Coordinates of C-alpha atoms and ligand atoms in Angstrom, one line a residue:
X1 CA -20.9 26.3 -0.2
X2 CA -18.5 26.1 2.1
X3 CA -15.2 28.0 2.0
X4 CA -11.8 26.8 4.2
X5 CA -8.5 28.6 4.4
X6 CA -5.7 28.1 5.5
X7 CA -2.3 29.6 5.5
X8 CA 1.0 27.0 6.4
X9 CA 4.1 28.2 6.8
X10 CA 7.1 25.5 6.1
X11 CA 10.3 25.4 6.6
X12 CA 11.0 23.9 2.7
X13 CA 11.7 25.1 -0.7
X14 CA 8.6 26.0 -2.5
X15 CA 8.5 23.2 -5.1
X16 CA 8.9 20.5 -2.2
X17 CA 6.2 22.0 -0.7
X18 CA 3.5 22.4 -4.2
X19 CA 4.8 18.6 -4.7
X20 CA 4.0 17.0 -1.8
X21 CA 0.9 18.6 -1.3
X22 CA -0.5 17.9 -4.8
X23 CA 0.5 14.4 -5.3
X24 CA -2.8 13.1 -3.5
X25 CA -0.7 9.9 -2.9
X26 CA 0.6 11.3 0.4
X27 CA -3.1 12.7 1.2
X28 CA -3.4 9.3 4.4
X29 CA 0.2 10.9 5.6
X30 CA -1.8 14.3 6.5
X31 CA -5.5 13.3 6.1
X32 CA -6.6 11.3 8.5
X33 CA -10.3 10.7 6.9
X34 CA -8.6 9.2 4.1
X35 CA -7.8 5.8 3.9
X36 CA -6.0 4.8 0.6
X37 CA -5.2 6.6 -2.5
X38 CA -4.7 5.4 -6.0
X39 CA -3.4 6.8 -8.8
X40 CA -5.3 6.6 -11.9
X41 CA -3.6 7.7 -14.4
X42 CA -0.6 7.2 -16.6
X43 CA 3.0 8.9 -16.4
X44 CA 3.6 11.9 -13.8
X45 CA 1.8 14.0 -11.5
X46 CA 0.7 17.0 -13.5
X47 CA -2.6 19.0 -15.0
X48 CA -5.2 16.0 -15.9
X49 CA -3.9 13.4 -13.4
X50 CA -6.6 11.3 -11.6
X51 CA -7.1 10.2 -8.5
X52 CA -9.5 7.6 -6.3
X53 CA -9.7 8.4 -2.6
X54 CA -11.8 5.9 -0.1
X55 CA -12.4 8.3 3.1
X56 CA -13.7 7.2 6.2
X57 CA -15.9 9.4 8.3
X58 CA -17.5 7.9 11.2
X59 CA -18.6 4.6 10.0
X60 CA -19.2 5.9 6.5
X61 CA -17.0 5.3 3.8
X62 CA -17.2 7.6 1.0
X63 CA -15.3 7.6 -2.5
X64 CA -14.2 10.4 -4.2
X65 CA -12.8 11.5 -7.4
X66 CA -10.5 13.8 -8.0
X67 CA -8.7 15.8 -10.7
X68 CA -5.6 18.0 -10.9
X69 CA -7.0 21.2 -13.3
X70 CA -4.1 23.4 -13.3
X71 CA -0.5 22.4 -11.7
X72 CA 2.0 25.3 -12.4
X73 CA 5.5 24.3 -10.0
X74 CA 6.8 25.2 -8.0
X75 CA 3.5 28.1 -6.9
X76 CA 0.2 26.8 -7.6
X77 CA -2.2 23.7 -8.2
X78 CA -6.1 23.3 -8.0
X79 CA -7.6 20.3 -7.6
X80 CA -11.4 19.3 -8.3
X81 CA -12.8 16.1 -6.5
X82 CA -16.9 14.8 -6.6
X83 CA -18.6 11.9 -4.7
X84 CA -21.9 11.0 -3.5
X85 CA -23.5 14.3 -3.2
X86 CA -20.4 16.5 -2.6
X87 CA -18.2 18.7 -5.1
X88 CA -14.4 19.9 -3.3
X89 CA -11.8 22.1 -5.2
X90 CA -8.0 22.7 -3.5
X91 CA -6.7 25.7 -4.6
X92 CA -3.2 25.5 -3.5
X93 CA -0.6 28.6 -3.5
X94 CA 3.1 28.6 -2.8
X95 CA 5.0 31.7 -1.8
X96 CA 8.6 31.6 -1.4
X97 CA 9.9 33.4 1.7
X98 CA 13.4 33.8 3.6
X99 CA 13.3 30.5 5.9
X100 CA 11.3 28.1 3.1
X101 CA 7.9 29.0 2.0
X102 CA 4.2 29.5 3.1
X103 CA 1.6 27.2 1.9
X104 CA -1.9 29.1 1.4
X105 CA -4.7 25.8 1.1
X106 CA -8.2 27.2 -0.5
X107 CA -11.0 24.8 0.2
X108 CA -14.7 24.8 -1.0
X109 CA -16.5 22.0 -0.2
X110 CA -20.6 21.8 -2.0
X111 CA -22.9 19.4 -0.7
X112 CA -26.0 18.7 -1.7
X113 CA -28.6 21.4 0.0
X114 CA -27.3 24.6 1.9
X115 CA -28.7 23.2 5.0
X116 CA -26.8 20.0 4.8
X117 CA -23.9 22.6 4.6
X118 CA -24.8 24.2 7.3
X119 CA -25.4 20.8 9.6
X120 CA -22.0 19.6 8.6
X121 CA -19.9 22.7 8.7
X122 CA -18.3 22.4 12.7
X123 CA -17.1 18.9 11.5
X124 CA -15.9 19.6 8.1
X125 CA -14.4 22.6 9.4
X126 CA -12.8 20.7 12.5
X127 CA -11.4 18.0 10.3
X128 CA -10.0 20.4 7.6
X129 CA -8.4 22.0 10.6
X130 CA -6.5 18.9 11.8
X131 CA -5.4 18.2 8.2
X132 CA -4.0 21.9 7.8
X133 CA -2.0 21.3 11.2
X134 CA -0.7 17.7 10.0
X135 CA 0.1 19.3 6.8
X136 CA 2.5 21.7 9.3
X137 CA 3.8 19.3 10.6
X138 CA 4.7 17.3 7.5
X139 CA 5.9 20.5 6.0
X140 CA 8.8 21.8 9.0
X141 CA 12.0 22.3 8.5
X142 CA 13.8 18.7 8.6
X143 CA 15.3 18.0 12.0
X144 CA 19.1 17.3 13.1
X145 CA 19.1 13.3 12.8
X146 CA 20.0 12.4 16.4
X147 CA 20.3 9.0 18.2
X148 CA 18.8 9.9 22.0
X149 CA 19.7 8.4 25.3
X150 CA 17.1 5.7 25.1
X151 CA 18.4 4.6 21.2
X152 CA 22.3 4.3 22.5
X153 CA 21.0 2.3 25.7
X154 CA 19.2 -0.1 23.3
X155 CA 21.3 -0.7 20.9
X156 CA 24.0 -1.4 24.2
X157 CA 21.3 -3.8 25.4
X158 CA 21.2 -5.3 21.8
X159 CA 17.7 -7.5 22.5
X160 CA 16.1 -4.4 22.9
X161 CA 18.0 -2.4 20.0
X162 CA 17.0 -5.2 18.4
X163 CA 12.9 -4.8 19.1
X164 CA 13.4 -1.5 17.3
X165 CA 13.9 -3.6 14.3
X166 CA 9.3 -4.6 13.6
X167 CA 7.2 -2.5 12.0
X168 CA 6.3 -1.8 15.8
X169 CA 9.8 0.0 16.4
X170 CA 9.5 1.7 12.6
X171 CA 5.9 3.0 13.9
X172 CA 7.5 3.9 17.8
X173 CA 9.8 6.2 15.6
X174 CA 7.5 8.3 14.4
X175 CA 9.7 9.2 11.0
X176 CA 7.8 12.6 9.8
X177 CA 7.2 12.1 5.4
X178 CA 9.5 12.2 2.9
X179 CA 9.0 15.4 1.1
X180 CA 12.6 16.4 -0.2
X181 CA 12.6 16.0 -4.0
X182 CA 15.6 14.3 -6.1
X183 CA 14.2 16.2 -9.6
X184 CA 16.7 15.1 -12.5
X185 CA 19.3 13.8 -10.0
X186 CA 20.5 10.2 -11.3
X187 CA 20.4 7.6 -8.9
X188 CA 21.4 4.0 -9.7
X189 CA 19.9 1.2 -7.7
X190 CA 21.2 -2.1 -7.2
X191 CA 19.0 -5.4 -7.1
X192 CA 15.6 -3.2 -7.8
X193 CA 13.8 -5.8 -9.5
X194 CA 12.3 -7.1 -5.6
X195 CA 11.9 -5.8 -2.0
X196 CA 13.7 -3.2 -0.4
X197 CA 15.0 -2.0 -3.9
X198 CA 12.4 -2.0 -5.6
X199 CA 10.7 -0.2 -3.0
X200 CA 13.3 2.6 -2.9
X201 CA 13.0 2.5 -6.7
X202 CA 9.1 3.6 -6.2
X203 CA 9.7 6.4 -3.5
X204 CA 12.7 8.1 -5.2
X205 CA 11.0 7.8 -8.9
X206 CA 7.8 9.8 -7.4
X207 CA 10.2 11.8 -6.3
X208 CA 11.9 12.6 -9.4
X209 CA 15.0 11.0 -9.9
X210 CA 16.2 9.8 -13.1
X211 CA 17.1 6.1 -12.3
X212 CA 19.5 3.1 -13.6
X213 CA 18.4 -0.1 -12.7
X214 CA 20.8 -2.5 -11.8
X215 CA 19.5 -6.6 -11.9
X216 CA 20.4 -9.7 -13.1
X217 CA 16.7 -10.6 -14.6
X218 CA 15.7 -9.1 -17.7
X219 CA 12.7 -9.5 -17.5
X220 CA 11.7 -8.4 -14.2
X221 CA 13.6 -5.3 -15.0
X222 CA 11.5 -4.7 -18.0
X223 CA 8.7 -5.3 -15.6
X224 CA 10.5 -2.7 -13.0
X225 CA 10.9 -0.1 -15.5
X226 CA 7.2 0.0 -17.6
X227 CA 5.7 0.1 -13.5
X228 CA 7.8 3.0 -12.8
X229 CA 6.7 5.1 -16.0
X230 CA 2.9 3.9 -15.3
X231 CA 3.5 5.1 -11.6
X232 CA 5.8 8.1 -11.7
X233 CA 6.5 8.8 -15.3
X234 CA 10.0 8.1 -14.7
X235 CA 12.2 6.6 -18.0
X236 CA 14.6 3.9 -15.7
X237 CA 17.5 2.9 -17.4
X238 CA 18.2 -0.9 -17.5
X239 CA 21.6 -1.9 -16.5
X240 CA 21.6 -6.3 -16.8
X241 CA 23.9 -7.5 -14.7
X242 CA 24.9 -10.8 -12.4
X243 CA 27.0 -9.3 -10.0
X244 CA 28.0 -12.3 -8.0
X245 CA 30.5 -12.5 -11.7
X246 CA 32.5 -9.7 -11.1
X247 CA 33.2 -10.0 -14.7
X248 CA 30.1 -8.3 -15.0
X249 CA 29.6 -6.1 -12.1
X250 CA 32.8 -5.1 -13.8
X251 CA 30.7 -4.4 -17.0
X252 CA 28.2 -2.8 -14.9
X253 CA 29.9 0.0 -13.8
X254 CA 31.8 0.8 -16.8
X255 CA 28.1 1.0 -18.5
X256 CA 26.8 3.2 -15.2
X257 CA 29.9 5.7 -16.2
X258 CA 29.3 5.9 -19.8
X259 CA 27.0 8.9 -19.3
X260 CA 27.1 10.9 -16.4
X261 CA 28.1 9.3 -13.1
X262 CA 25.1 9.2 -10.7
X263 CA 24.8 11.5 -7.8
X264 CA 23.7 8.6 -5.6
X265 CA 24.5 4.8 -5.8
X266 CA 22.5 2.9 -3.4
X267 CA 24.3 -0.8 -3.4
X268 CA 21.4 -3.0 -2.1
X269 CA 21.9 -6.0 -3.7
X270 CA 22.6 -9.0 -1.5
X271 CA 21.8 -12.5 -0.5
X272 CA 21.8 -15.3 2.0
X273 CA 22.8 -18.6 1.0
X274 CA 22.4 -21.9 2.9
X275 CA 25.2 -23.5 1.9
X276 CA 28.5 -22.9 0.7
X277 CA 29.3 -22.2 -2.8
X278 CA 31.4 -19.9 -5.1
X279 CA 30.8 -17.4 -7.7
X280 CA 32.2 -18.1 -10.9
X281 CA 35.6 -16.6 -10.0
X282 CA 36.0 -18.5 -7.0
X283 CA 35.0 -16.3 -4.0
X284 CA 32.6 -17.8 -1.5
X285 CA 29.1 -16.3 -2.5
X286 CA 27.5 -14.1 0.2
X287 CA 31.3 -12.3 0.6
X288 CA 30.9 -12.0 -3.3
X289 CA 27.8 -10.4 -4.0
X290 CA 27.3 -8.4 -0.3
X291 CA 30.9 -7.1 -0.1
X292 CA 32.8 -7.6 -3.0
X293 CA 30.7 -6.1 -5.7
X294 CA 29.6 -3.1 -3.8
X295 CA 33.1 -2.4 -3.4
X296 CA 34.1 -3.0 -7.3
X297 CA 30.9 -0.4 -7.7
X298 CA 31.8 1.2 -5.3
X299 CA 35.7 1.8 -6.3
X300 CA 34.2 2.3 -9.9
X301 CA 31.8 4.9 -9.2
X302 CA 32.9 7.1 -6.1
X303 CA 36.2 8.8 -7.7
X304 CA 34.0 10.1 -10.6
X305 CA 30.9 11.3 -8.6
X306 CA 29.9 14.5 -8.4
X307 CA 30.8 16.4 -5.3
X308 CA 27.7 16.5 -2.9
X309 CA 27.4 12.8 -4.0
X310 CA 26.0 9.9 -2.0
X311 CA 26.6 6.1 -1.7
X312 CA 24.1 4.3 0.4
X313 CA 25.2 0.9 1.4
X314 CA 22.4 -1.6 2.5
X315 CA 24.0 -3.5 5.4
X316 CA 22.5 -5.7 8.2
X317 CA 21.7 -5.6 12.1
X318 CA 23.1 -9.1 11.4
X319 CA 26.4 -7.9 11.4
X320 CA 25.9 -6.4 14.9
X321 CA 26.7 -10.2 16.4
X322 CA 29.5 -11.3 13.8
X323 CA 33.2 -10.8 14.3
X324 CA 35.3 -11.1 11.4
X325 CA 38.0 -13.2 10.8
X326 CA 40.5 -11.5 8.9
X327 CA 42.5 -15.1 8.4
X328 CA 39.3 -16.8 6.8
X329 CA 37.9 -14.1 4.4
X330 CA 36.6 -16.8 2.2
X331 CA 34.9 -19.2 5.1
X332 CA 36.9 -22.3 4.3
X333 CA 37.3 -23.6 8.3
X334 CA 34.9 -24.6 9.9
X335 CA 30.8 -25.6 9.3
X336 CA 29.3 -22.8 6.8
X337 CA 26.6 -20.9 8.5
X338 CA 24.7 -18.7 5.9
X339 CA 24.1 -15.9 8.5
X340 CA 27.3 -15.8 9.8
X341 CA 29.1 -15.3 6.1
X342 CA 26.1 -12.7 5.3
X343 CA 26.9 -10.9 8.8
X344 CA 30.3 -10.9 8.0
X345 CA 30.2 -9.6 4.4
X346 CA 28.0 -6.9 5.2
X347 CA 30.8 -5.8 8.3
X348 CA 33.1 -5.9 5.6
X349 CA 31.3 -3.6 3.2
X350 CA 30.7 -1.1 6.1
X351 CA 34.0 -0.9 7.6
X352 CA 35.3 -0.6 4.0
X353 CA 32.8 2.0 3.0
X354 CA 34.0 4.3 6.3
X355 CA 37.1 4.1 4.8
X356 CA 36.0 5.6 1.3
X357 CA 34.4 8.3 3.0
X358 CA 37.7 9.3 4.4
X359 CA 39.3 9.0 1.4
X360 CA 36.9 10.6 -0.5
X361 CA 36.0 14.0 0.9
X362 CA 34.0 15.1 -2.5
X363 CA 31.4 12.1 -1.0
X364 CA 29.3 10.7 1.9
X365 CA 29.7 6.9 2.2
X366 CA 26.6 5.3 4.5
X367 CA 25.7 2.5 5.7
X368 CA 22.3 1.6 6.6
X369 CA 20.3 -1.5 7.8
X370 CA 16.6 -2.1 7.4
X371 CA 15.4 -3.8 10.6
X372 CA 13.4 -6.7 9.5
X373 CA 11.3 -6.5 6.5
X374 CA 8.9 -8.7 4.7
X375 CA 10.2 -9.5 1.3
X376 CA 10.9 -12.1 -0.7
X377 CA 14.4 -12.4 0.1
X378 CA 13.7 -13.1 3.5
X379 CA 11.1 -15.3 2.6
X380 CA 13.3 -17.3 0.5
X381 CA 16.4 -17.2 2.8
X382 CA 15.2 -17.4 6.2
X383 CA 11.6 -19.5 5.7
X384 CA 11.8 -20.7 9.7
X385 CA 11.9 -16.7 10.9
X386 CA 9.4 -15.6 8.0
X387 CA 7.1 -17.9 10.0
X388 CA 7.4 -16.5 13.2
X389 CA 8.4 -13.3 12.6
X390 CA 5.8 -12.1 9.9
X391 CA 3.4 -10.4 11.5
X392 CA 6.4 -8.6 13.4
X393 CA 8.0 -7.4 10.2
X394 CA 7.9 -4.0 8.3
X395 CA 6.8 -3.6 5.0
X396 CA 9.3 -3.2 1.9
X397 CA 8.6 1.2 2.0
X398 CA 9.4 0.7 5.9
X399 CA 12.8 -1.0 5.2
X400 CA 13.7 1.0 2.6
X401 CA 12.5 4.6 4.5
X402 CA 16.5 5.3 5.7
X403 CA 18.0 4.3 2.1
X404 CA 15.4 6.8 0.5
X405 CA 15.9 9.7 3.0
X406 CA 19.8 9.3 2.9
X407 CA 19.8 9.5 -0.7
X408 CA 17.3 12.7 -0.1
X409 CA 18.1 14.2 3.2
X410 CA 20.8 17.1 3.3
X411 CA 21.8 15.0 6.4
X412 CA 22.7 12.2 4.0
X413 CA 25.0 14.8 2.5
X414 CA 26.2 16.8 5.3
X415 CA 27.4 13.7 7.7
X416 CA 29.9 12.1 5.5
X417 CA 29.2 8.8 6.9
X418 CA 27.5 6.5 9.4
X419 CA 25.7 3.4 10.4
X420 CA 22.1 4.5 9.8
X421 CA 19.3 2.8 11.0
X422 CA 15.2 4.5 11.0
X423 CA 17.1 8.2 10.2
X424 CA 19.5 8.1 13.1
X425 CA 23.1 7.2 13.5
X426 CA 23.7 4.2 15.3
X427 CA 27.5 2.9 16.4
X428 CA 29.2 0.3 13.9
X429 CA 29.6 -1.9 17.1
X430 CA 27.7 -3.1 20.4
X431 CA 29.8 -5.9 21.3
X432 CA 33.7 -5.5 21.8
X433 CA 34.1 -9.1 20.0
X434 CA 33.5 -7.2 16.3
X435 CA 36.1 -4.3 16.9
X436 CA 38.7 -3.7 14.9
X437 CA 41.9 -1.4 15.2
X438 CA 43.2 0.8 12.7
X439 CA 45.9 -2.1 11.4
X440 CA 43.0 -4.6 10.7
X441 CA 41.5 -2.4 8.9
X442 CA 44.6 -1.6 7.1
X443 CA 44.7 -5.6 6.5
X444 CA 41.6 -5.9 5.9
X445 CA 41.5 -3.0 3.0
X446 CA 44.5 -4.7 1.6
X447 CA 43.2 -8.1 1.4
X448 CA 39.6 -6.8 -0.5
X449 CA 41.7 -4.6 -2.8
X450 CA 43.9 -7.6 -3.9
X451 CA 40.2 -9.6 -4.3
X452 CA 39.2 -7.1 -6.6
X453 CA 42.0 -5.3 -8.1
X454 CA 42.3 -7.9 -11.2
X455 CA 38.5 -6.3 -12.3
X456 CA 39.5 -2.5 -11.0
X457 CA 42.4 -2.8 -13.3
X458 CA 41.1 -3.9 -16.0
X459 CA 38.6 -1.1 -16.4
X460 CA 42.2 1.0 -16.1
X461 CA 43.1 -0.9 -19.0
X462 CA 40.2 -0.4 -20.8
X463 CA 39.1 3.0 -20.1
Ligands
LIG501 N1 14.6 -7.7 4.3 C1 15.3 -7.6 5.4 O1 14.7 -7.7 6.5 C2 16.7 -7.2 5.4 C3 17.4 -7.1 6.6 C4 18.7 -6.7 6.6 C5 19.4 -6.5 5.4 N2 18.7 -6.6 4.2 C6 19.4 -6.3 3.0 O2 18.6 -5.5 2.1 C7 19.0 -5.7 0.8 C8 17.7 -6.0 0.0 O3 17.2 -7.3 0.5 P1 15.7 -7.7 0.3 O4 15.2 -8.2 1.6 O5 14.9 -6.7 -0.4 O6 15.9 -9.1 -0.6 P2 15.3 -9.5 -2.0 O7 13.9 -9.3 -2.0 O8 15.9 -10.8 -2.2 O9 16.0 -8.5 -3.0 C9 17.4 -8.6 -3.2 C10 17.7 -7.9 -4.6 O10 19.0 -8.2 -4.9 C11 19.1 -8.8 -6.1 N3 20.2 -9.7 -6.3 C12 20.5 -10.8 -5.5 N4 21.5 -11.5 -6.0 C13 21.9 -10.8 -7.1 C14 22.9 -11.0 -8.1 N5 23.7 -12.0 -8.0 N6 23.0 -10.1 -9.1 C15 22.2 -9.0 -9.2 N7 21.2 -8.8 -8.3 C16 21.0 -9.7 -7.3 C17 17.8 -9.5 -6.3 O11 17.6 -9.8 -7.6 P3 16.5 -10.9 -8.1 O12 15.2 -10.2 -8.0 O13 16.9 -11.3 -9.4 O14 16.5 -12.1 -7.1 C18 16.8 -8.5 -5.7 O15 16.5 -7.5 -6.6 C19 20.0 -6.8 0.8 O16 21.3 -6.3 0.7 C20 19.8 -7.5 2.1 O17 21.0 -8.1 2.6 C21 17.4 -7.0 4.2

């Protein structure tokens, strides 16, 4: 047999520390012999959870088996896993200290003769080595989120702030893993029935959060819900909604206040249209569903969240290249161009959102945009640069990453707000054309509250 230890010490409370290590999920993040992980069993990481590894040693690829036998948070978990000729237990032992915790990792590893053992011991003990270290590294105390010199002089250049946006510039970042927790927070998510949402939906359900759906498909909220209980164990709460009506974001965030307000709202849904239409009360569509429900959340939500409280508004670089034009709110003049209305509408709901987070000191009020991501939003929407662009673009975990880790982060909480973009803050403009002074946005705060002050009111009048 052969025995490996290994002592860690981390910067993190205990219980972020027993979790991350023991959900076998994040094993690729620190193990580079593993490959993929799948979960194979029902409901919540605990005692009797299963799990398939494939491992990749050389040019042999290995699967192996593996069982939780005891998990006791926030201090101890063993794990036993078997193969092709090899039996492993991970004993795993938390203690707390004064700066986090230290993280003492037991391995034995049995193979199938003591001389095999002894053959493969320098590369078993090498490679459980590098894991302990990248384990470390997961495991350090979070770093200040910082924009260097080289981030403010590309986002200044804009083409190459803009290359920053592939999965290339998500990998060039080097983002260490998500291990903060969110255990019984309540988090409300809206448009989690596809891409970026329902990818943040995932991540902060394995995490723990208790979460309210928000979508306007039954269905595929059902769907959402019975994958996140398979996944996670996490009981979602379904909140159906269209919320290009306002009539019924309305509804939606009267429902989302019934019980306890959330601790984090993460507004992510949003579209891009083609062509111009308008939403059943008459407001042209993409400033209806990316600006002016938000805000009607938004305005519903923030007074009664708790202090410590988040809002997480998904914006887009978009938005980076489009002025506003405070006389044309609606886009009435002119051709429509659906990127132009989206950029704009997104502006909208950051500059407005800054203002919240001045008004509101008990909250932090973010923006963040996802680079480019493959979902099926874009797909639908922007079918010529899907083409192009595909094998350029980040995956749905990859554009959600910032939302999750603001939700997570004390960063998220400490900076009250920002433009946030791959965990650092980024300016809210790069061209002097999209500036506003204070009195715009005075205007501009006036003319959105008296778009949405008819549905505001009327929860007044109701309440
Ligand atoms: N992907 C990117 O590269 C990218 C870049 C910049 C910004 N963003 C922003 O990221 C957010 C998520 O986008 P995505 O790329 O993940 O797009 P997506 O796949 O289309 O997801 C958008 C979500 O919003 C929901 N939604 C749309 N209209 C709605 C309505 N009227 N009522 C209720 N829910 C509605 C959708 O519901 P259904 O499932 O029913 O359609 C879906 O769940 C959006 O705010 C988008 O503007 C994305």
């Amino acid at each position: 047999m052969i025995v490996l230890e290994h002592r860690i010490a981390a910067g993190r409370p205990a219980r972020e520390c027993l979790w991350y290590a023991a959900d076998f999920r994040n094993l690729p993040q620190w193990d580079t012999s593993v490959t993929a992980v799948e979960k194979m069993t029902e409901g919540a990481v605990g005692s009797g959870a299963r799990f398939e590894l494939r491992t990749r040693n050389g040019m042999r690829e290995q699967l192996l088996h593996y069982e939780i036998l005891r998990f006791s948070p926030p201090f101890a978990a063993t794990l036993r896993g078997e193969g092709d000729g090899v039996t492993v237990v991970d004993e795993i032992r938390v203690e707390a200290t004064d700066g986090g915790c230290t993280l003492h990792w037991r391995v034995e590893i049995r193979l199938r003769s003591t001389w095999l053992e002894t053959l493969a011991r320098p590369w078993i003990q090498r490679n459980v080595q590098r894991a302990a270290r990248a384990l470390e590294r997961a495991l350090r105390a979070p770093e200040p989120a910082r924009l260097g010199f080289g981030g403010h002089l590309a986002d200044r250049l804009v083409l190459p702030g803009a290359a920053r946006f592939t999965r290339q510039g998500f990998q060039a970042a080097r983002l260490a893993p998500i291990v903060e927790r969110a255990d019984g927070q309540h988090i409300v998510i809206t448009g989690a029935t596809s891409g970026l949402g329902e990818a943040a939906a995932i991540a902060l359900a394995r995490r723990g959060a208790r979460l309210s759906i928000v979508g306007r498909d039954g269905q595929r909220l059902r769907a959402l819900v019975k994958h996140l209980r398979v996944d996670s164990g996490c009981r979602a709460r379904i909140v159906e909604a269209d919320l290009l009506d306002l009539e019924q974001a309305t509804q939606a965030g009267q429902q989302l206040l019934q019980d306890d307000p959330p601790e984090v709202l993460i507004n992510n849904a949003g579209a891009l249209f083609a062509e111009r239409d308008e939403s059943p009360q008459g407001f042209e569509r993409a400033l209806a569903i990316n600006a002016l429900a938000p805000l009607l959340l938004m305005d519903t939500l923030g007074p009664a969240m708790p202090s410590g409280g988040r809002i997480i508004n998904v914006v887009s670089g978009g938005m980076y290249l489009t002025p506003l034009r405070l006389d044309d709110l609606q886009y009435r003049r002119g051709r429509y161009d659906g990127a132009t209305a989206y950029g704009r509408a997104k502006r909208i709901l950051t500059v407005l959102g800054m203002r919240r987070a001045r008004a509101w000191p008990h909250l932090a009020v973010h923006a963040m945009h996802p680079g480019w991501a493959d979902t099926p939003g874009v797909r639908r929407s922007l079918p010529a640069f899907h083409r192009v662009m595909r094998p350029l673009l980040r995956d749905a975990e990859q554009g959600a990453d910032t939302a999750v880790w603001l939700a997570l982060s004390a960063a998220g909480a400490e900076s009250r707000h920002g433009v946030w973009f791959d965990r650092a803050p980024h300016p809210i403009d790069v061209l002097p054309s999209t500036r506003l002074r204070s009195p715009q946005i005075d205007a501009l705060d006036g003319q959105l509250s008296t778009l949405i002050g008819p549905w505001l009111s009327s929860q007044g009048a109701a309440a």
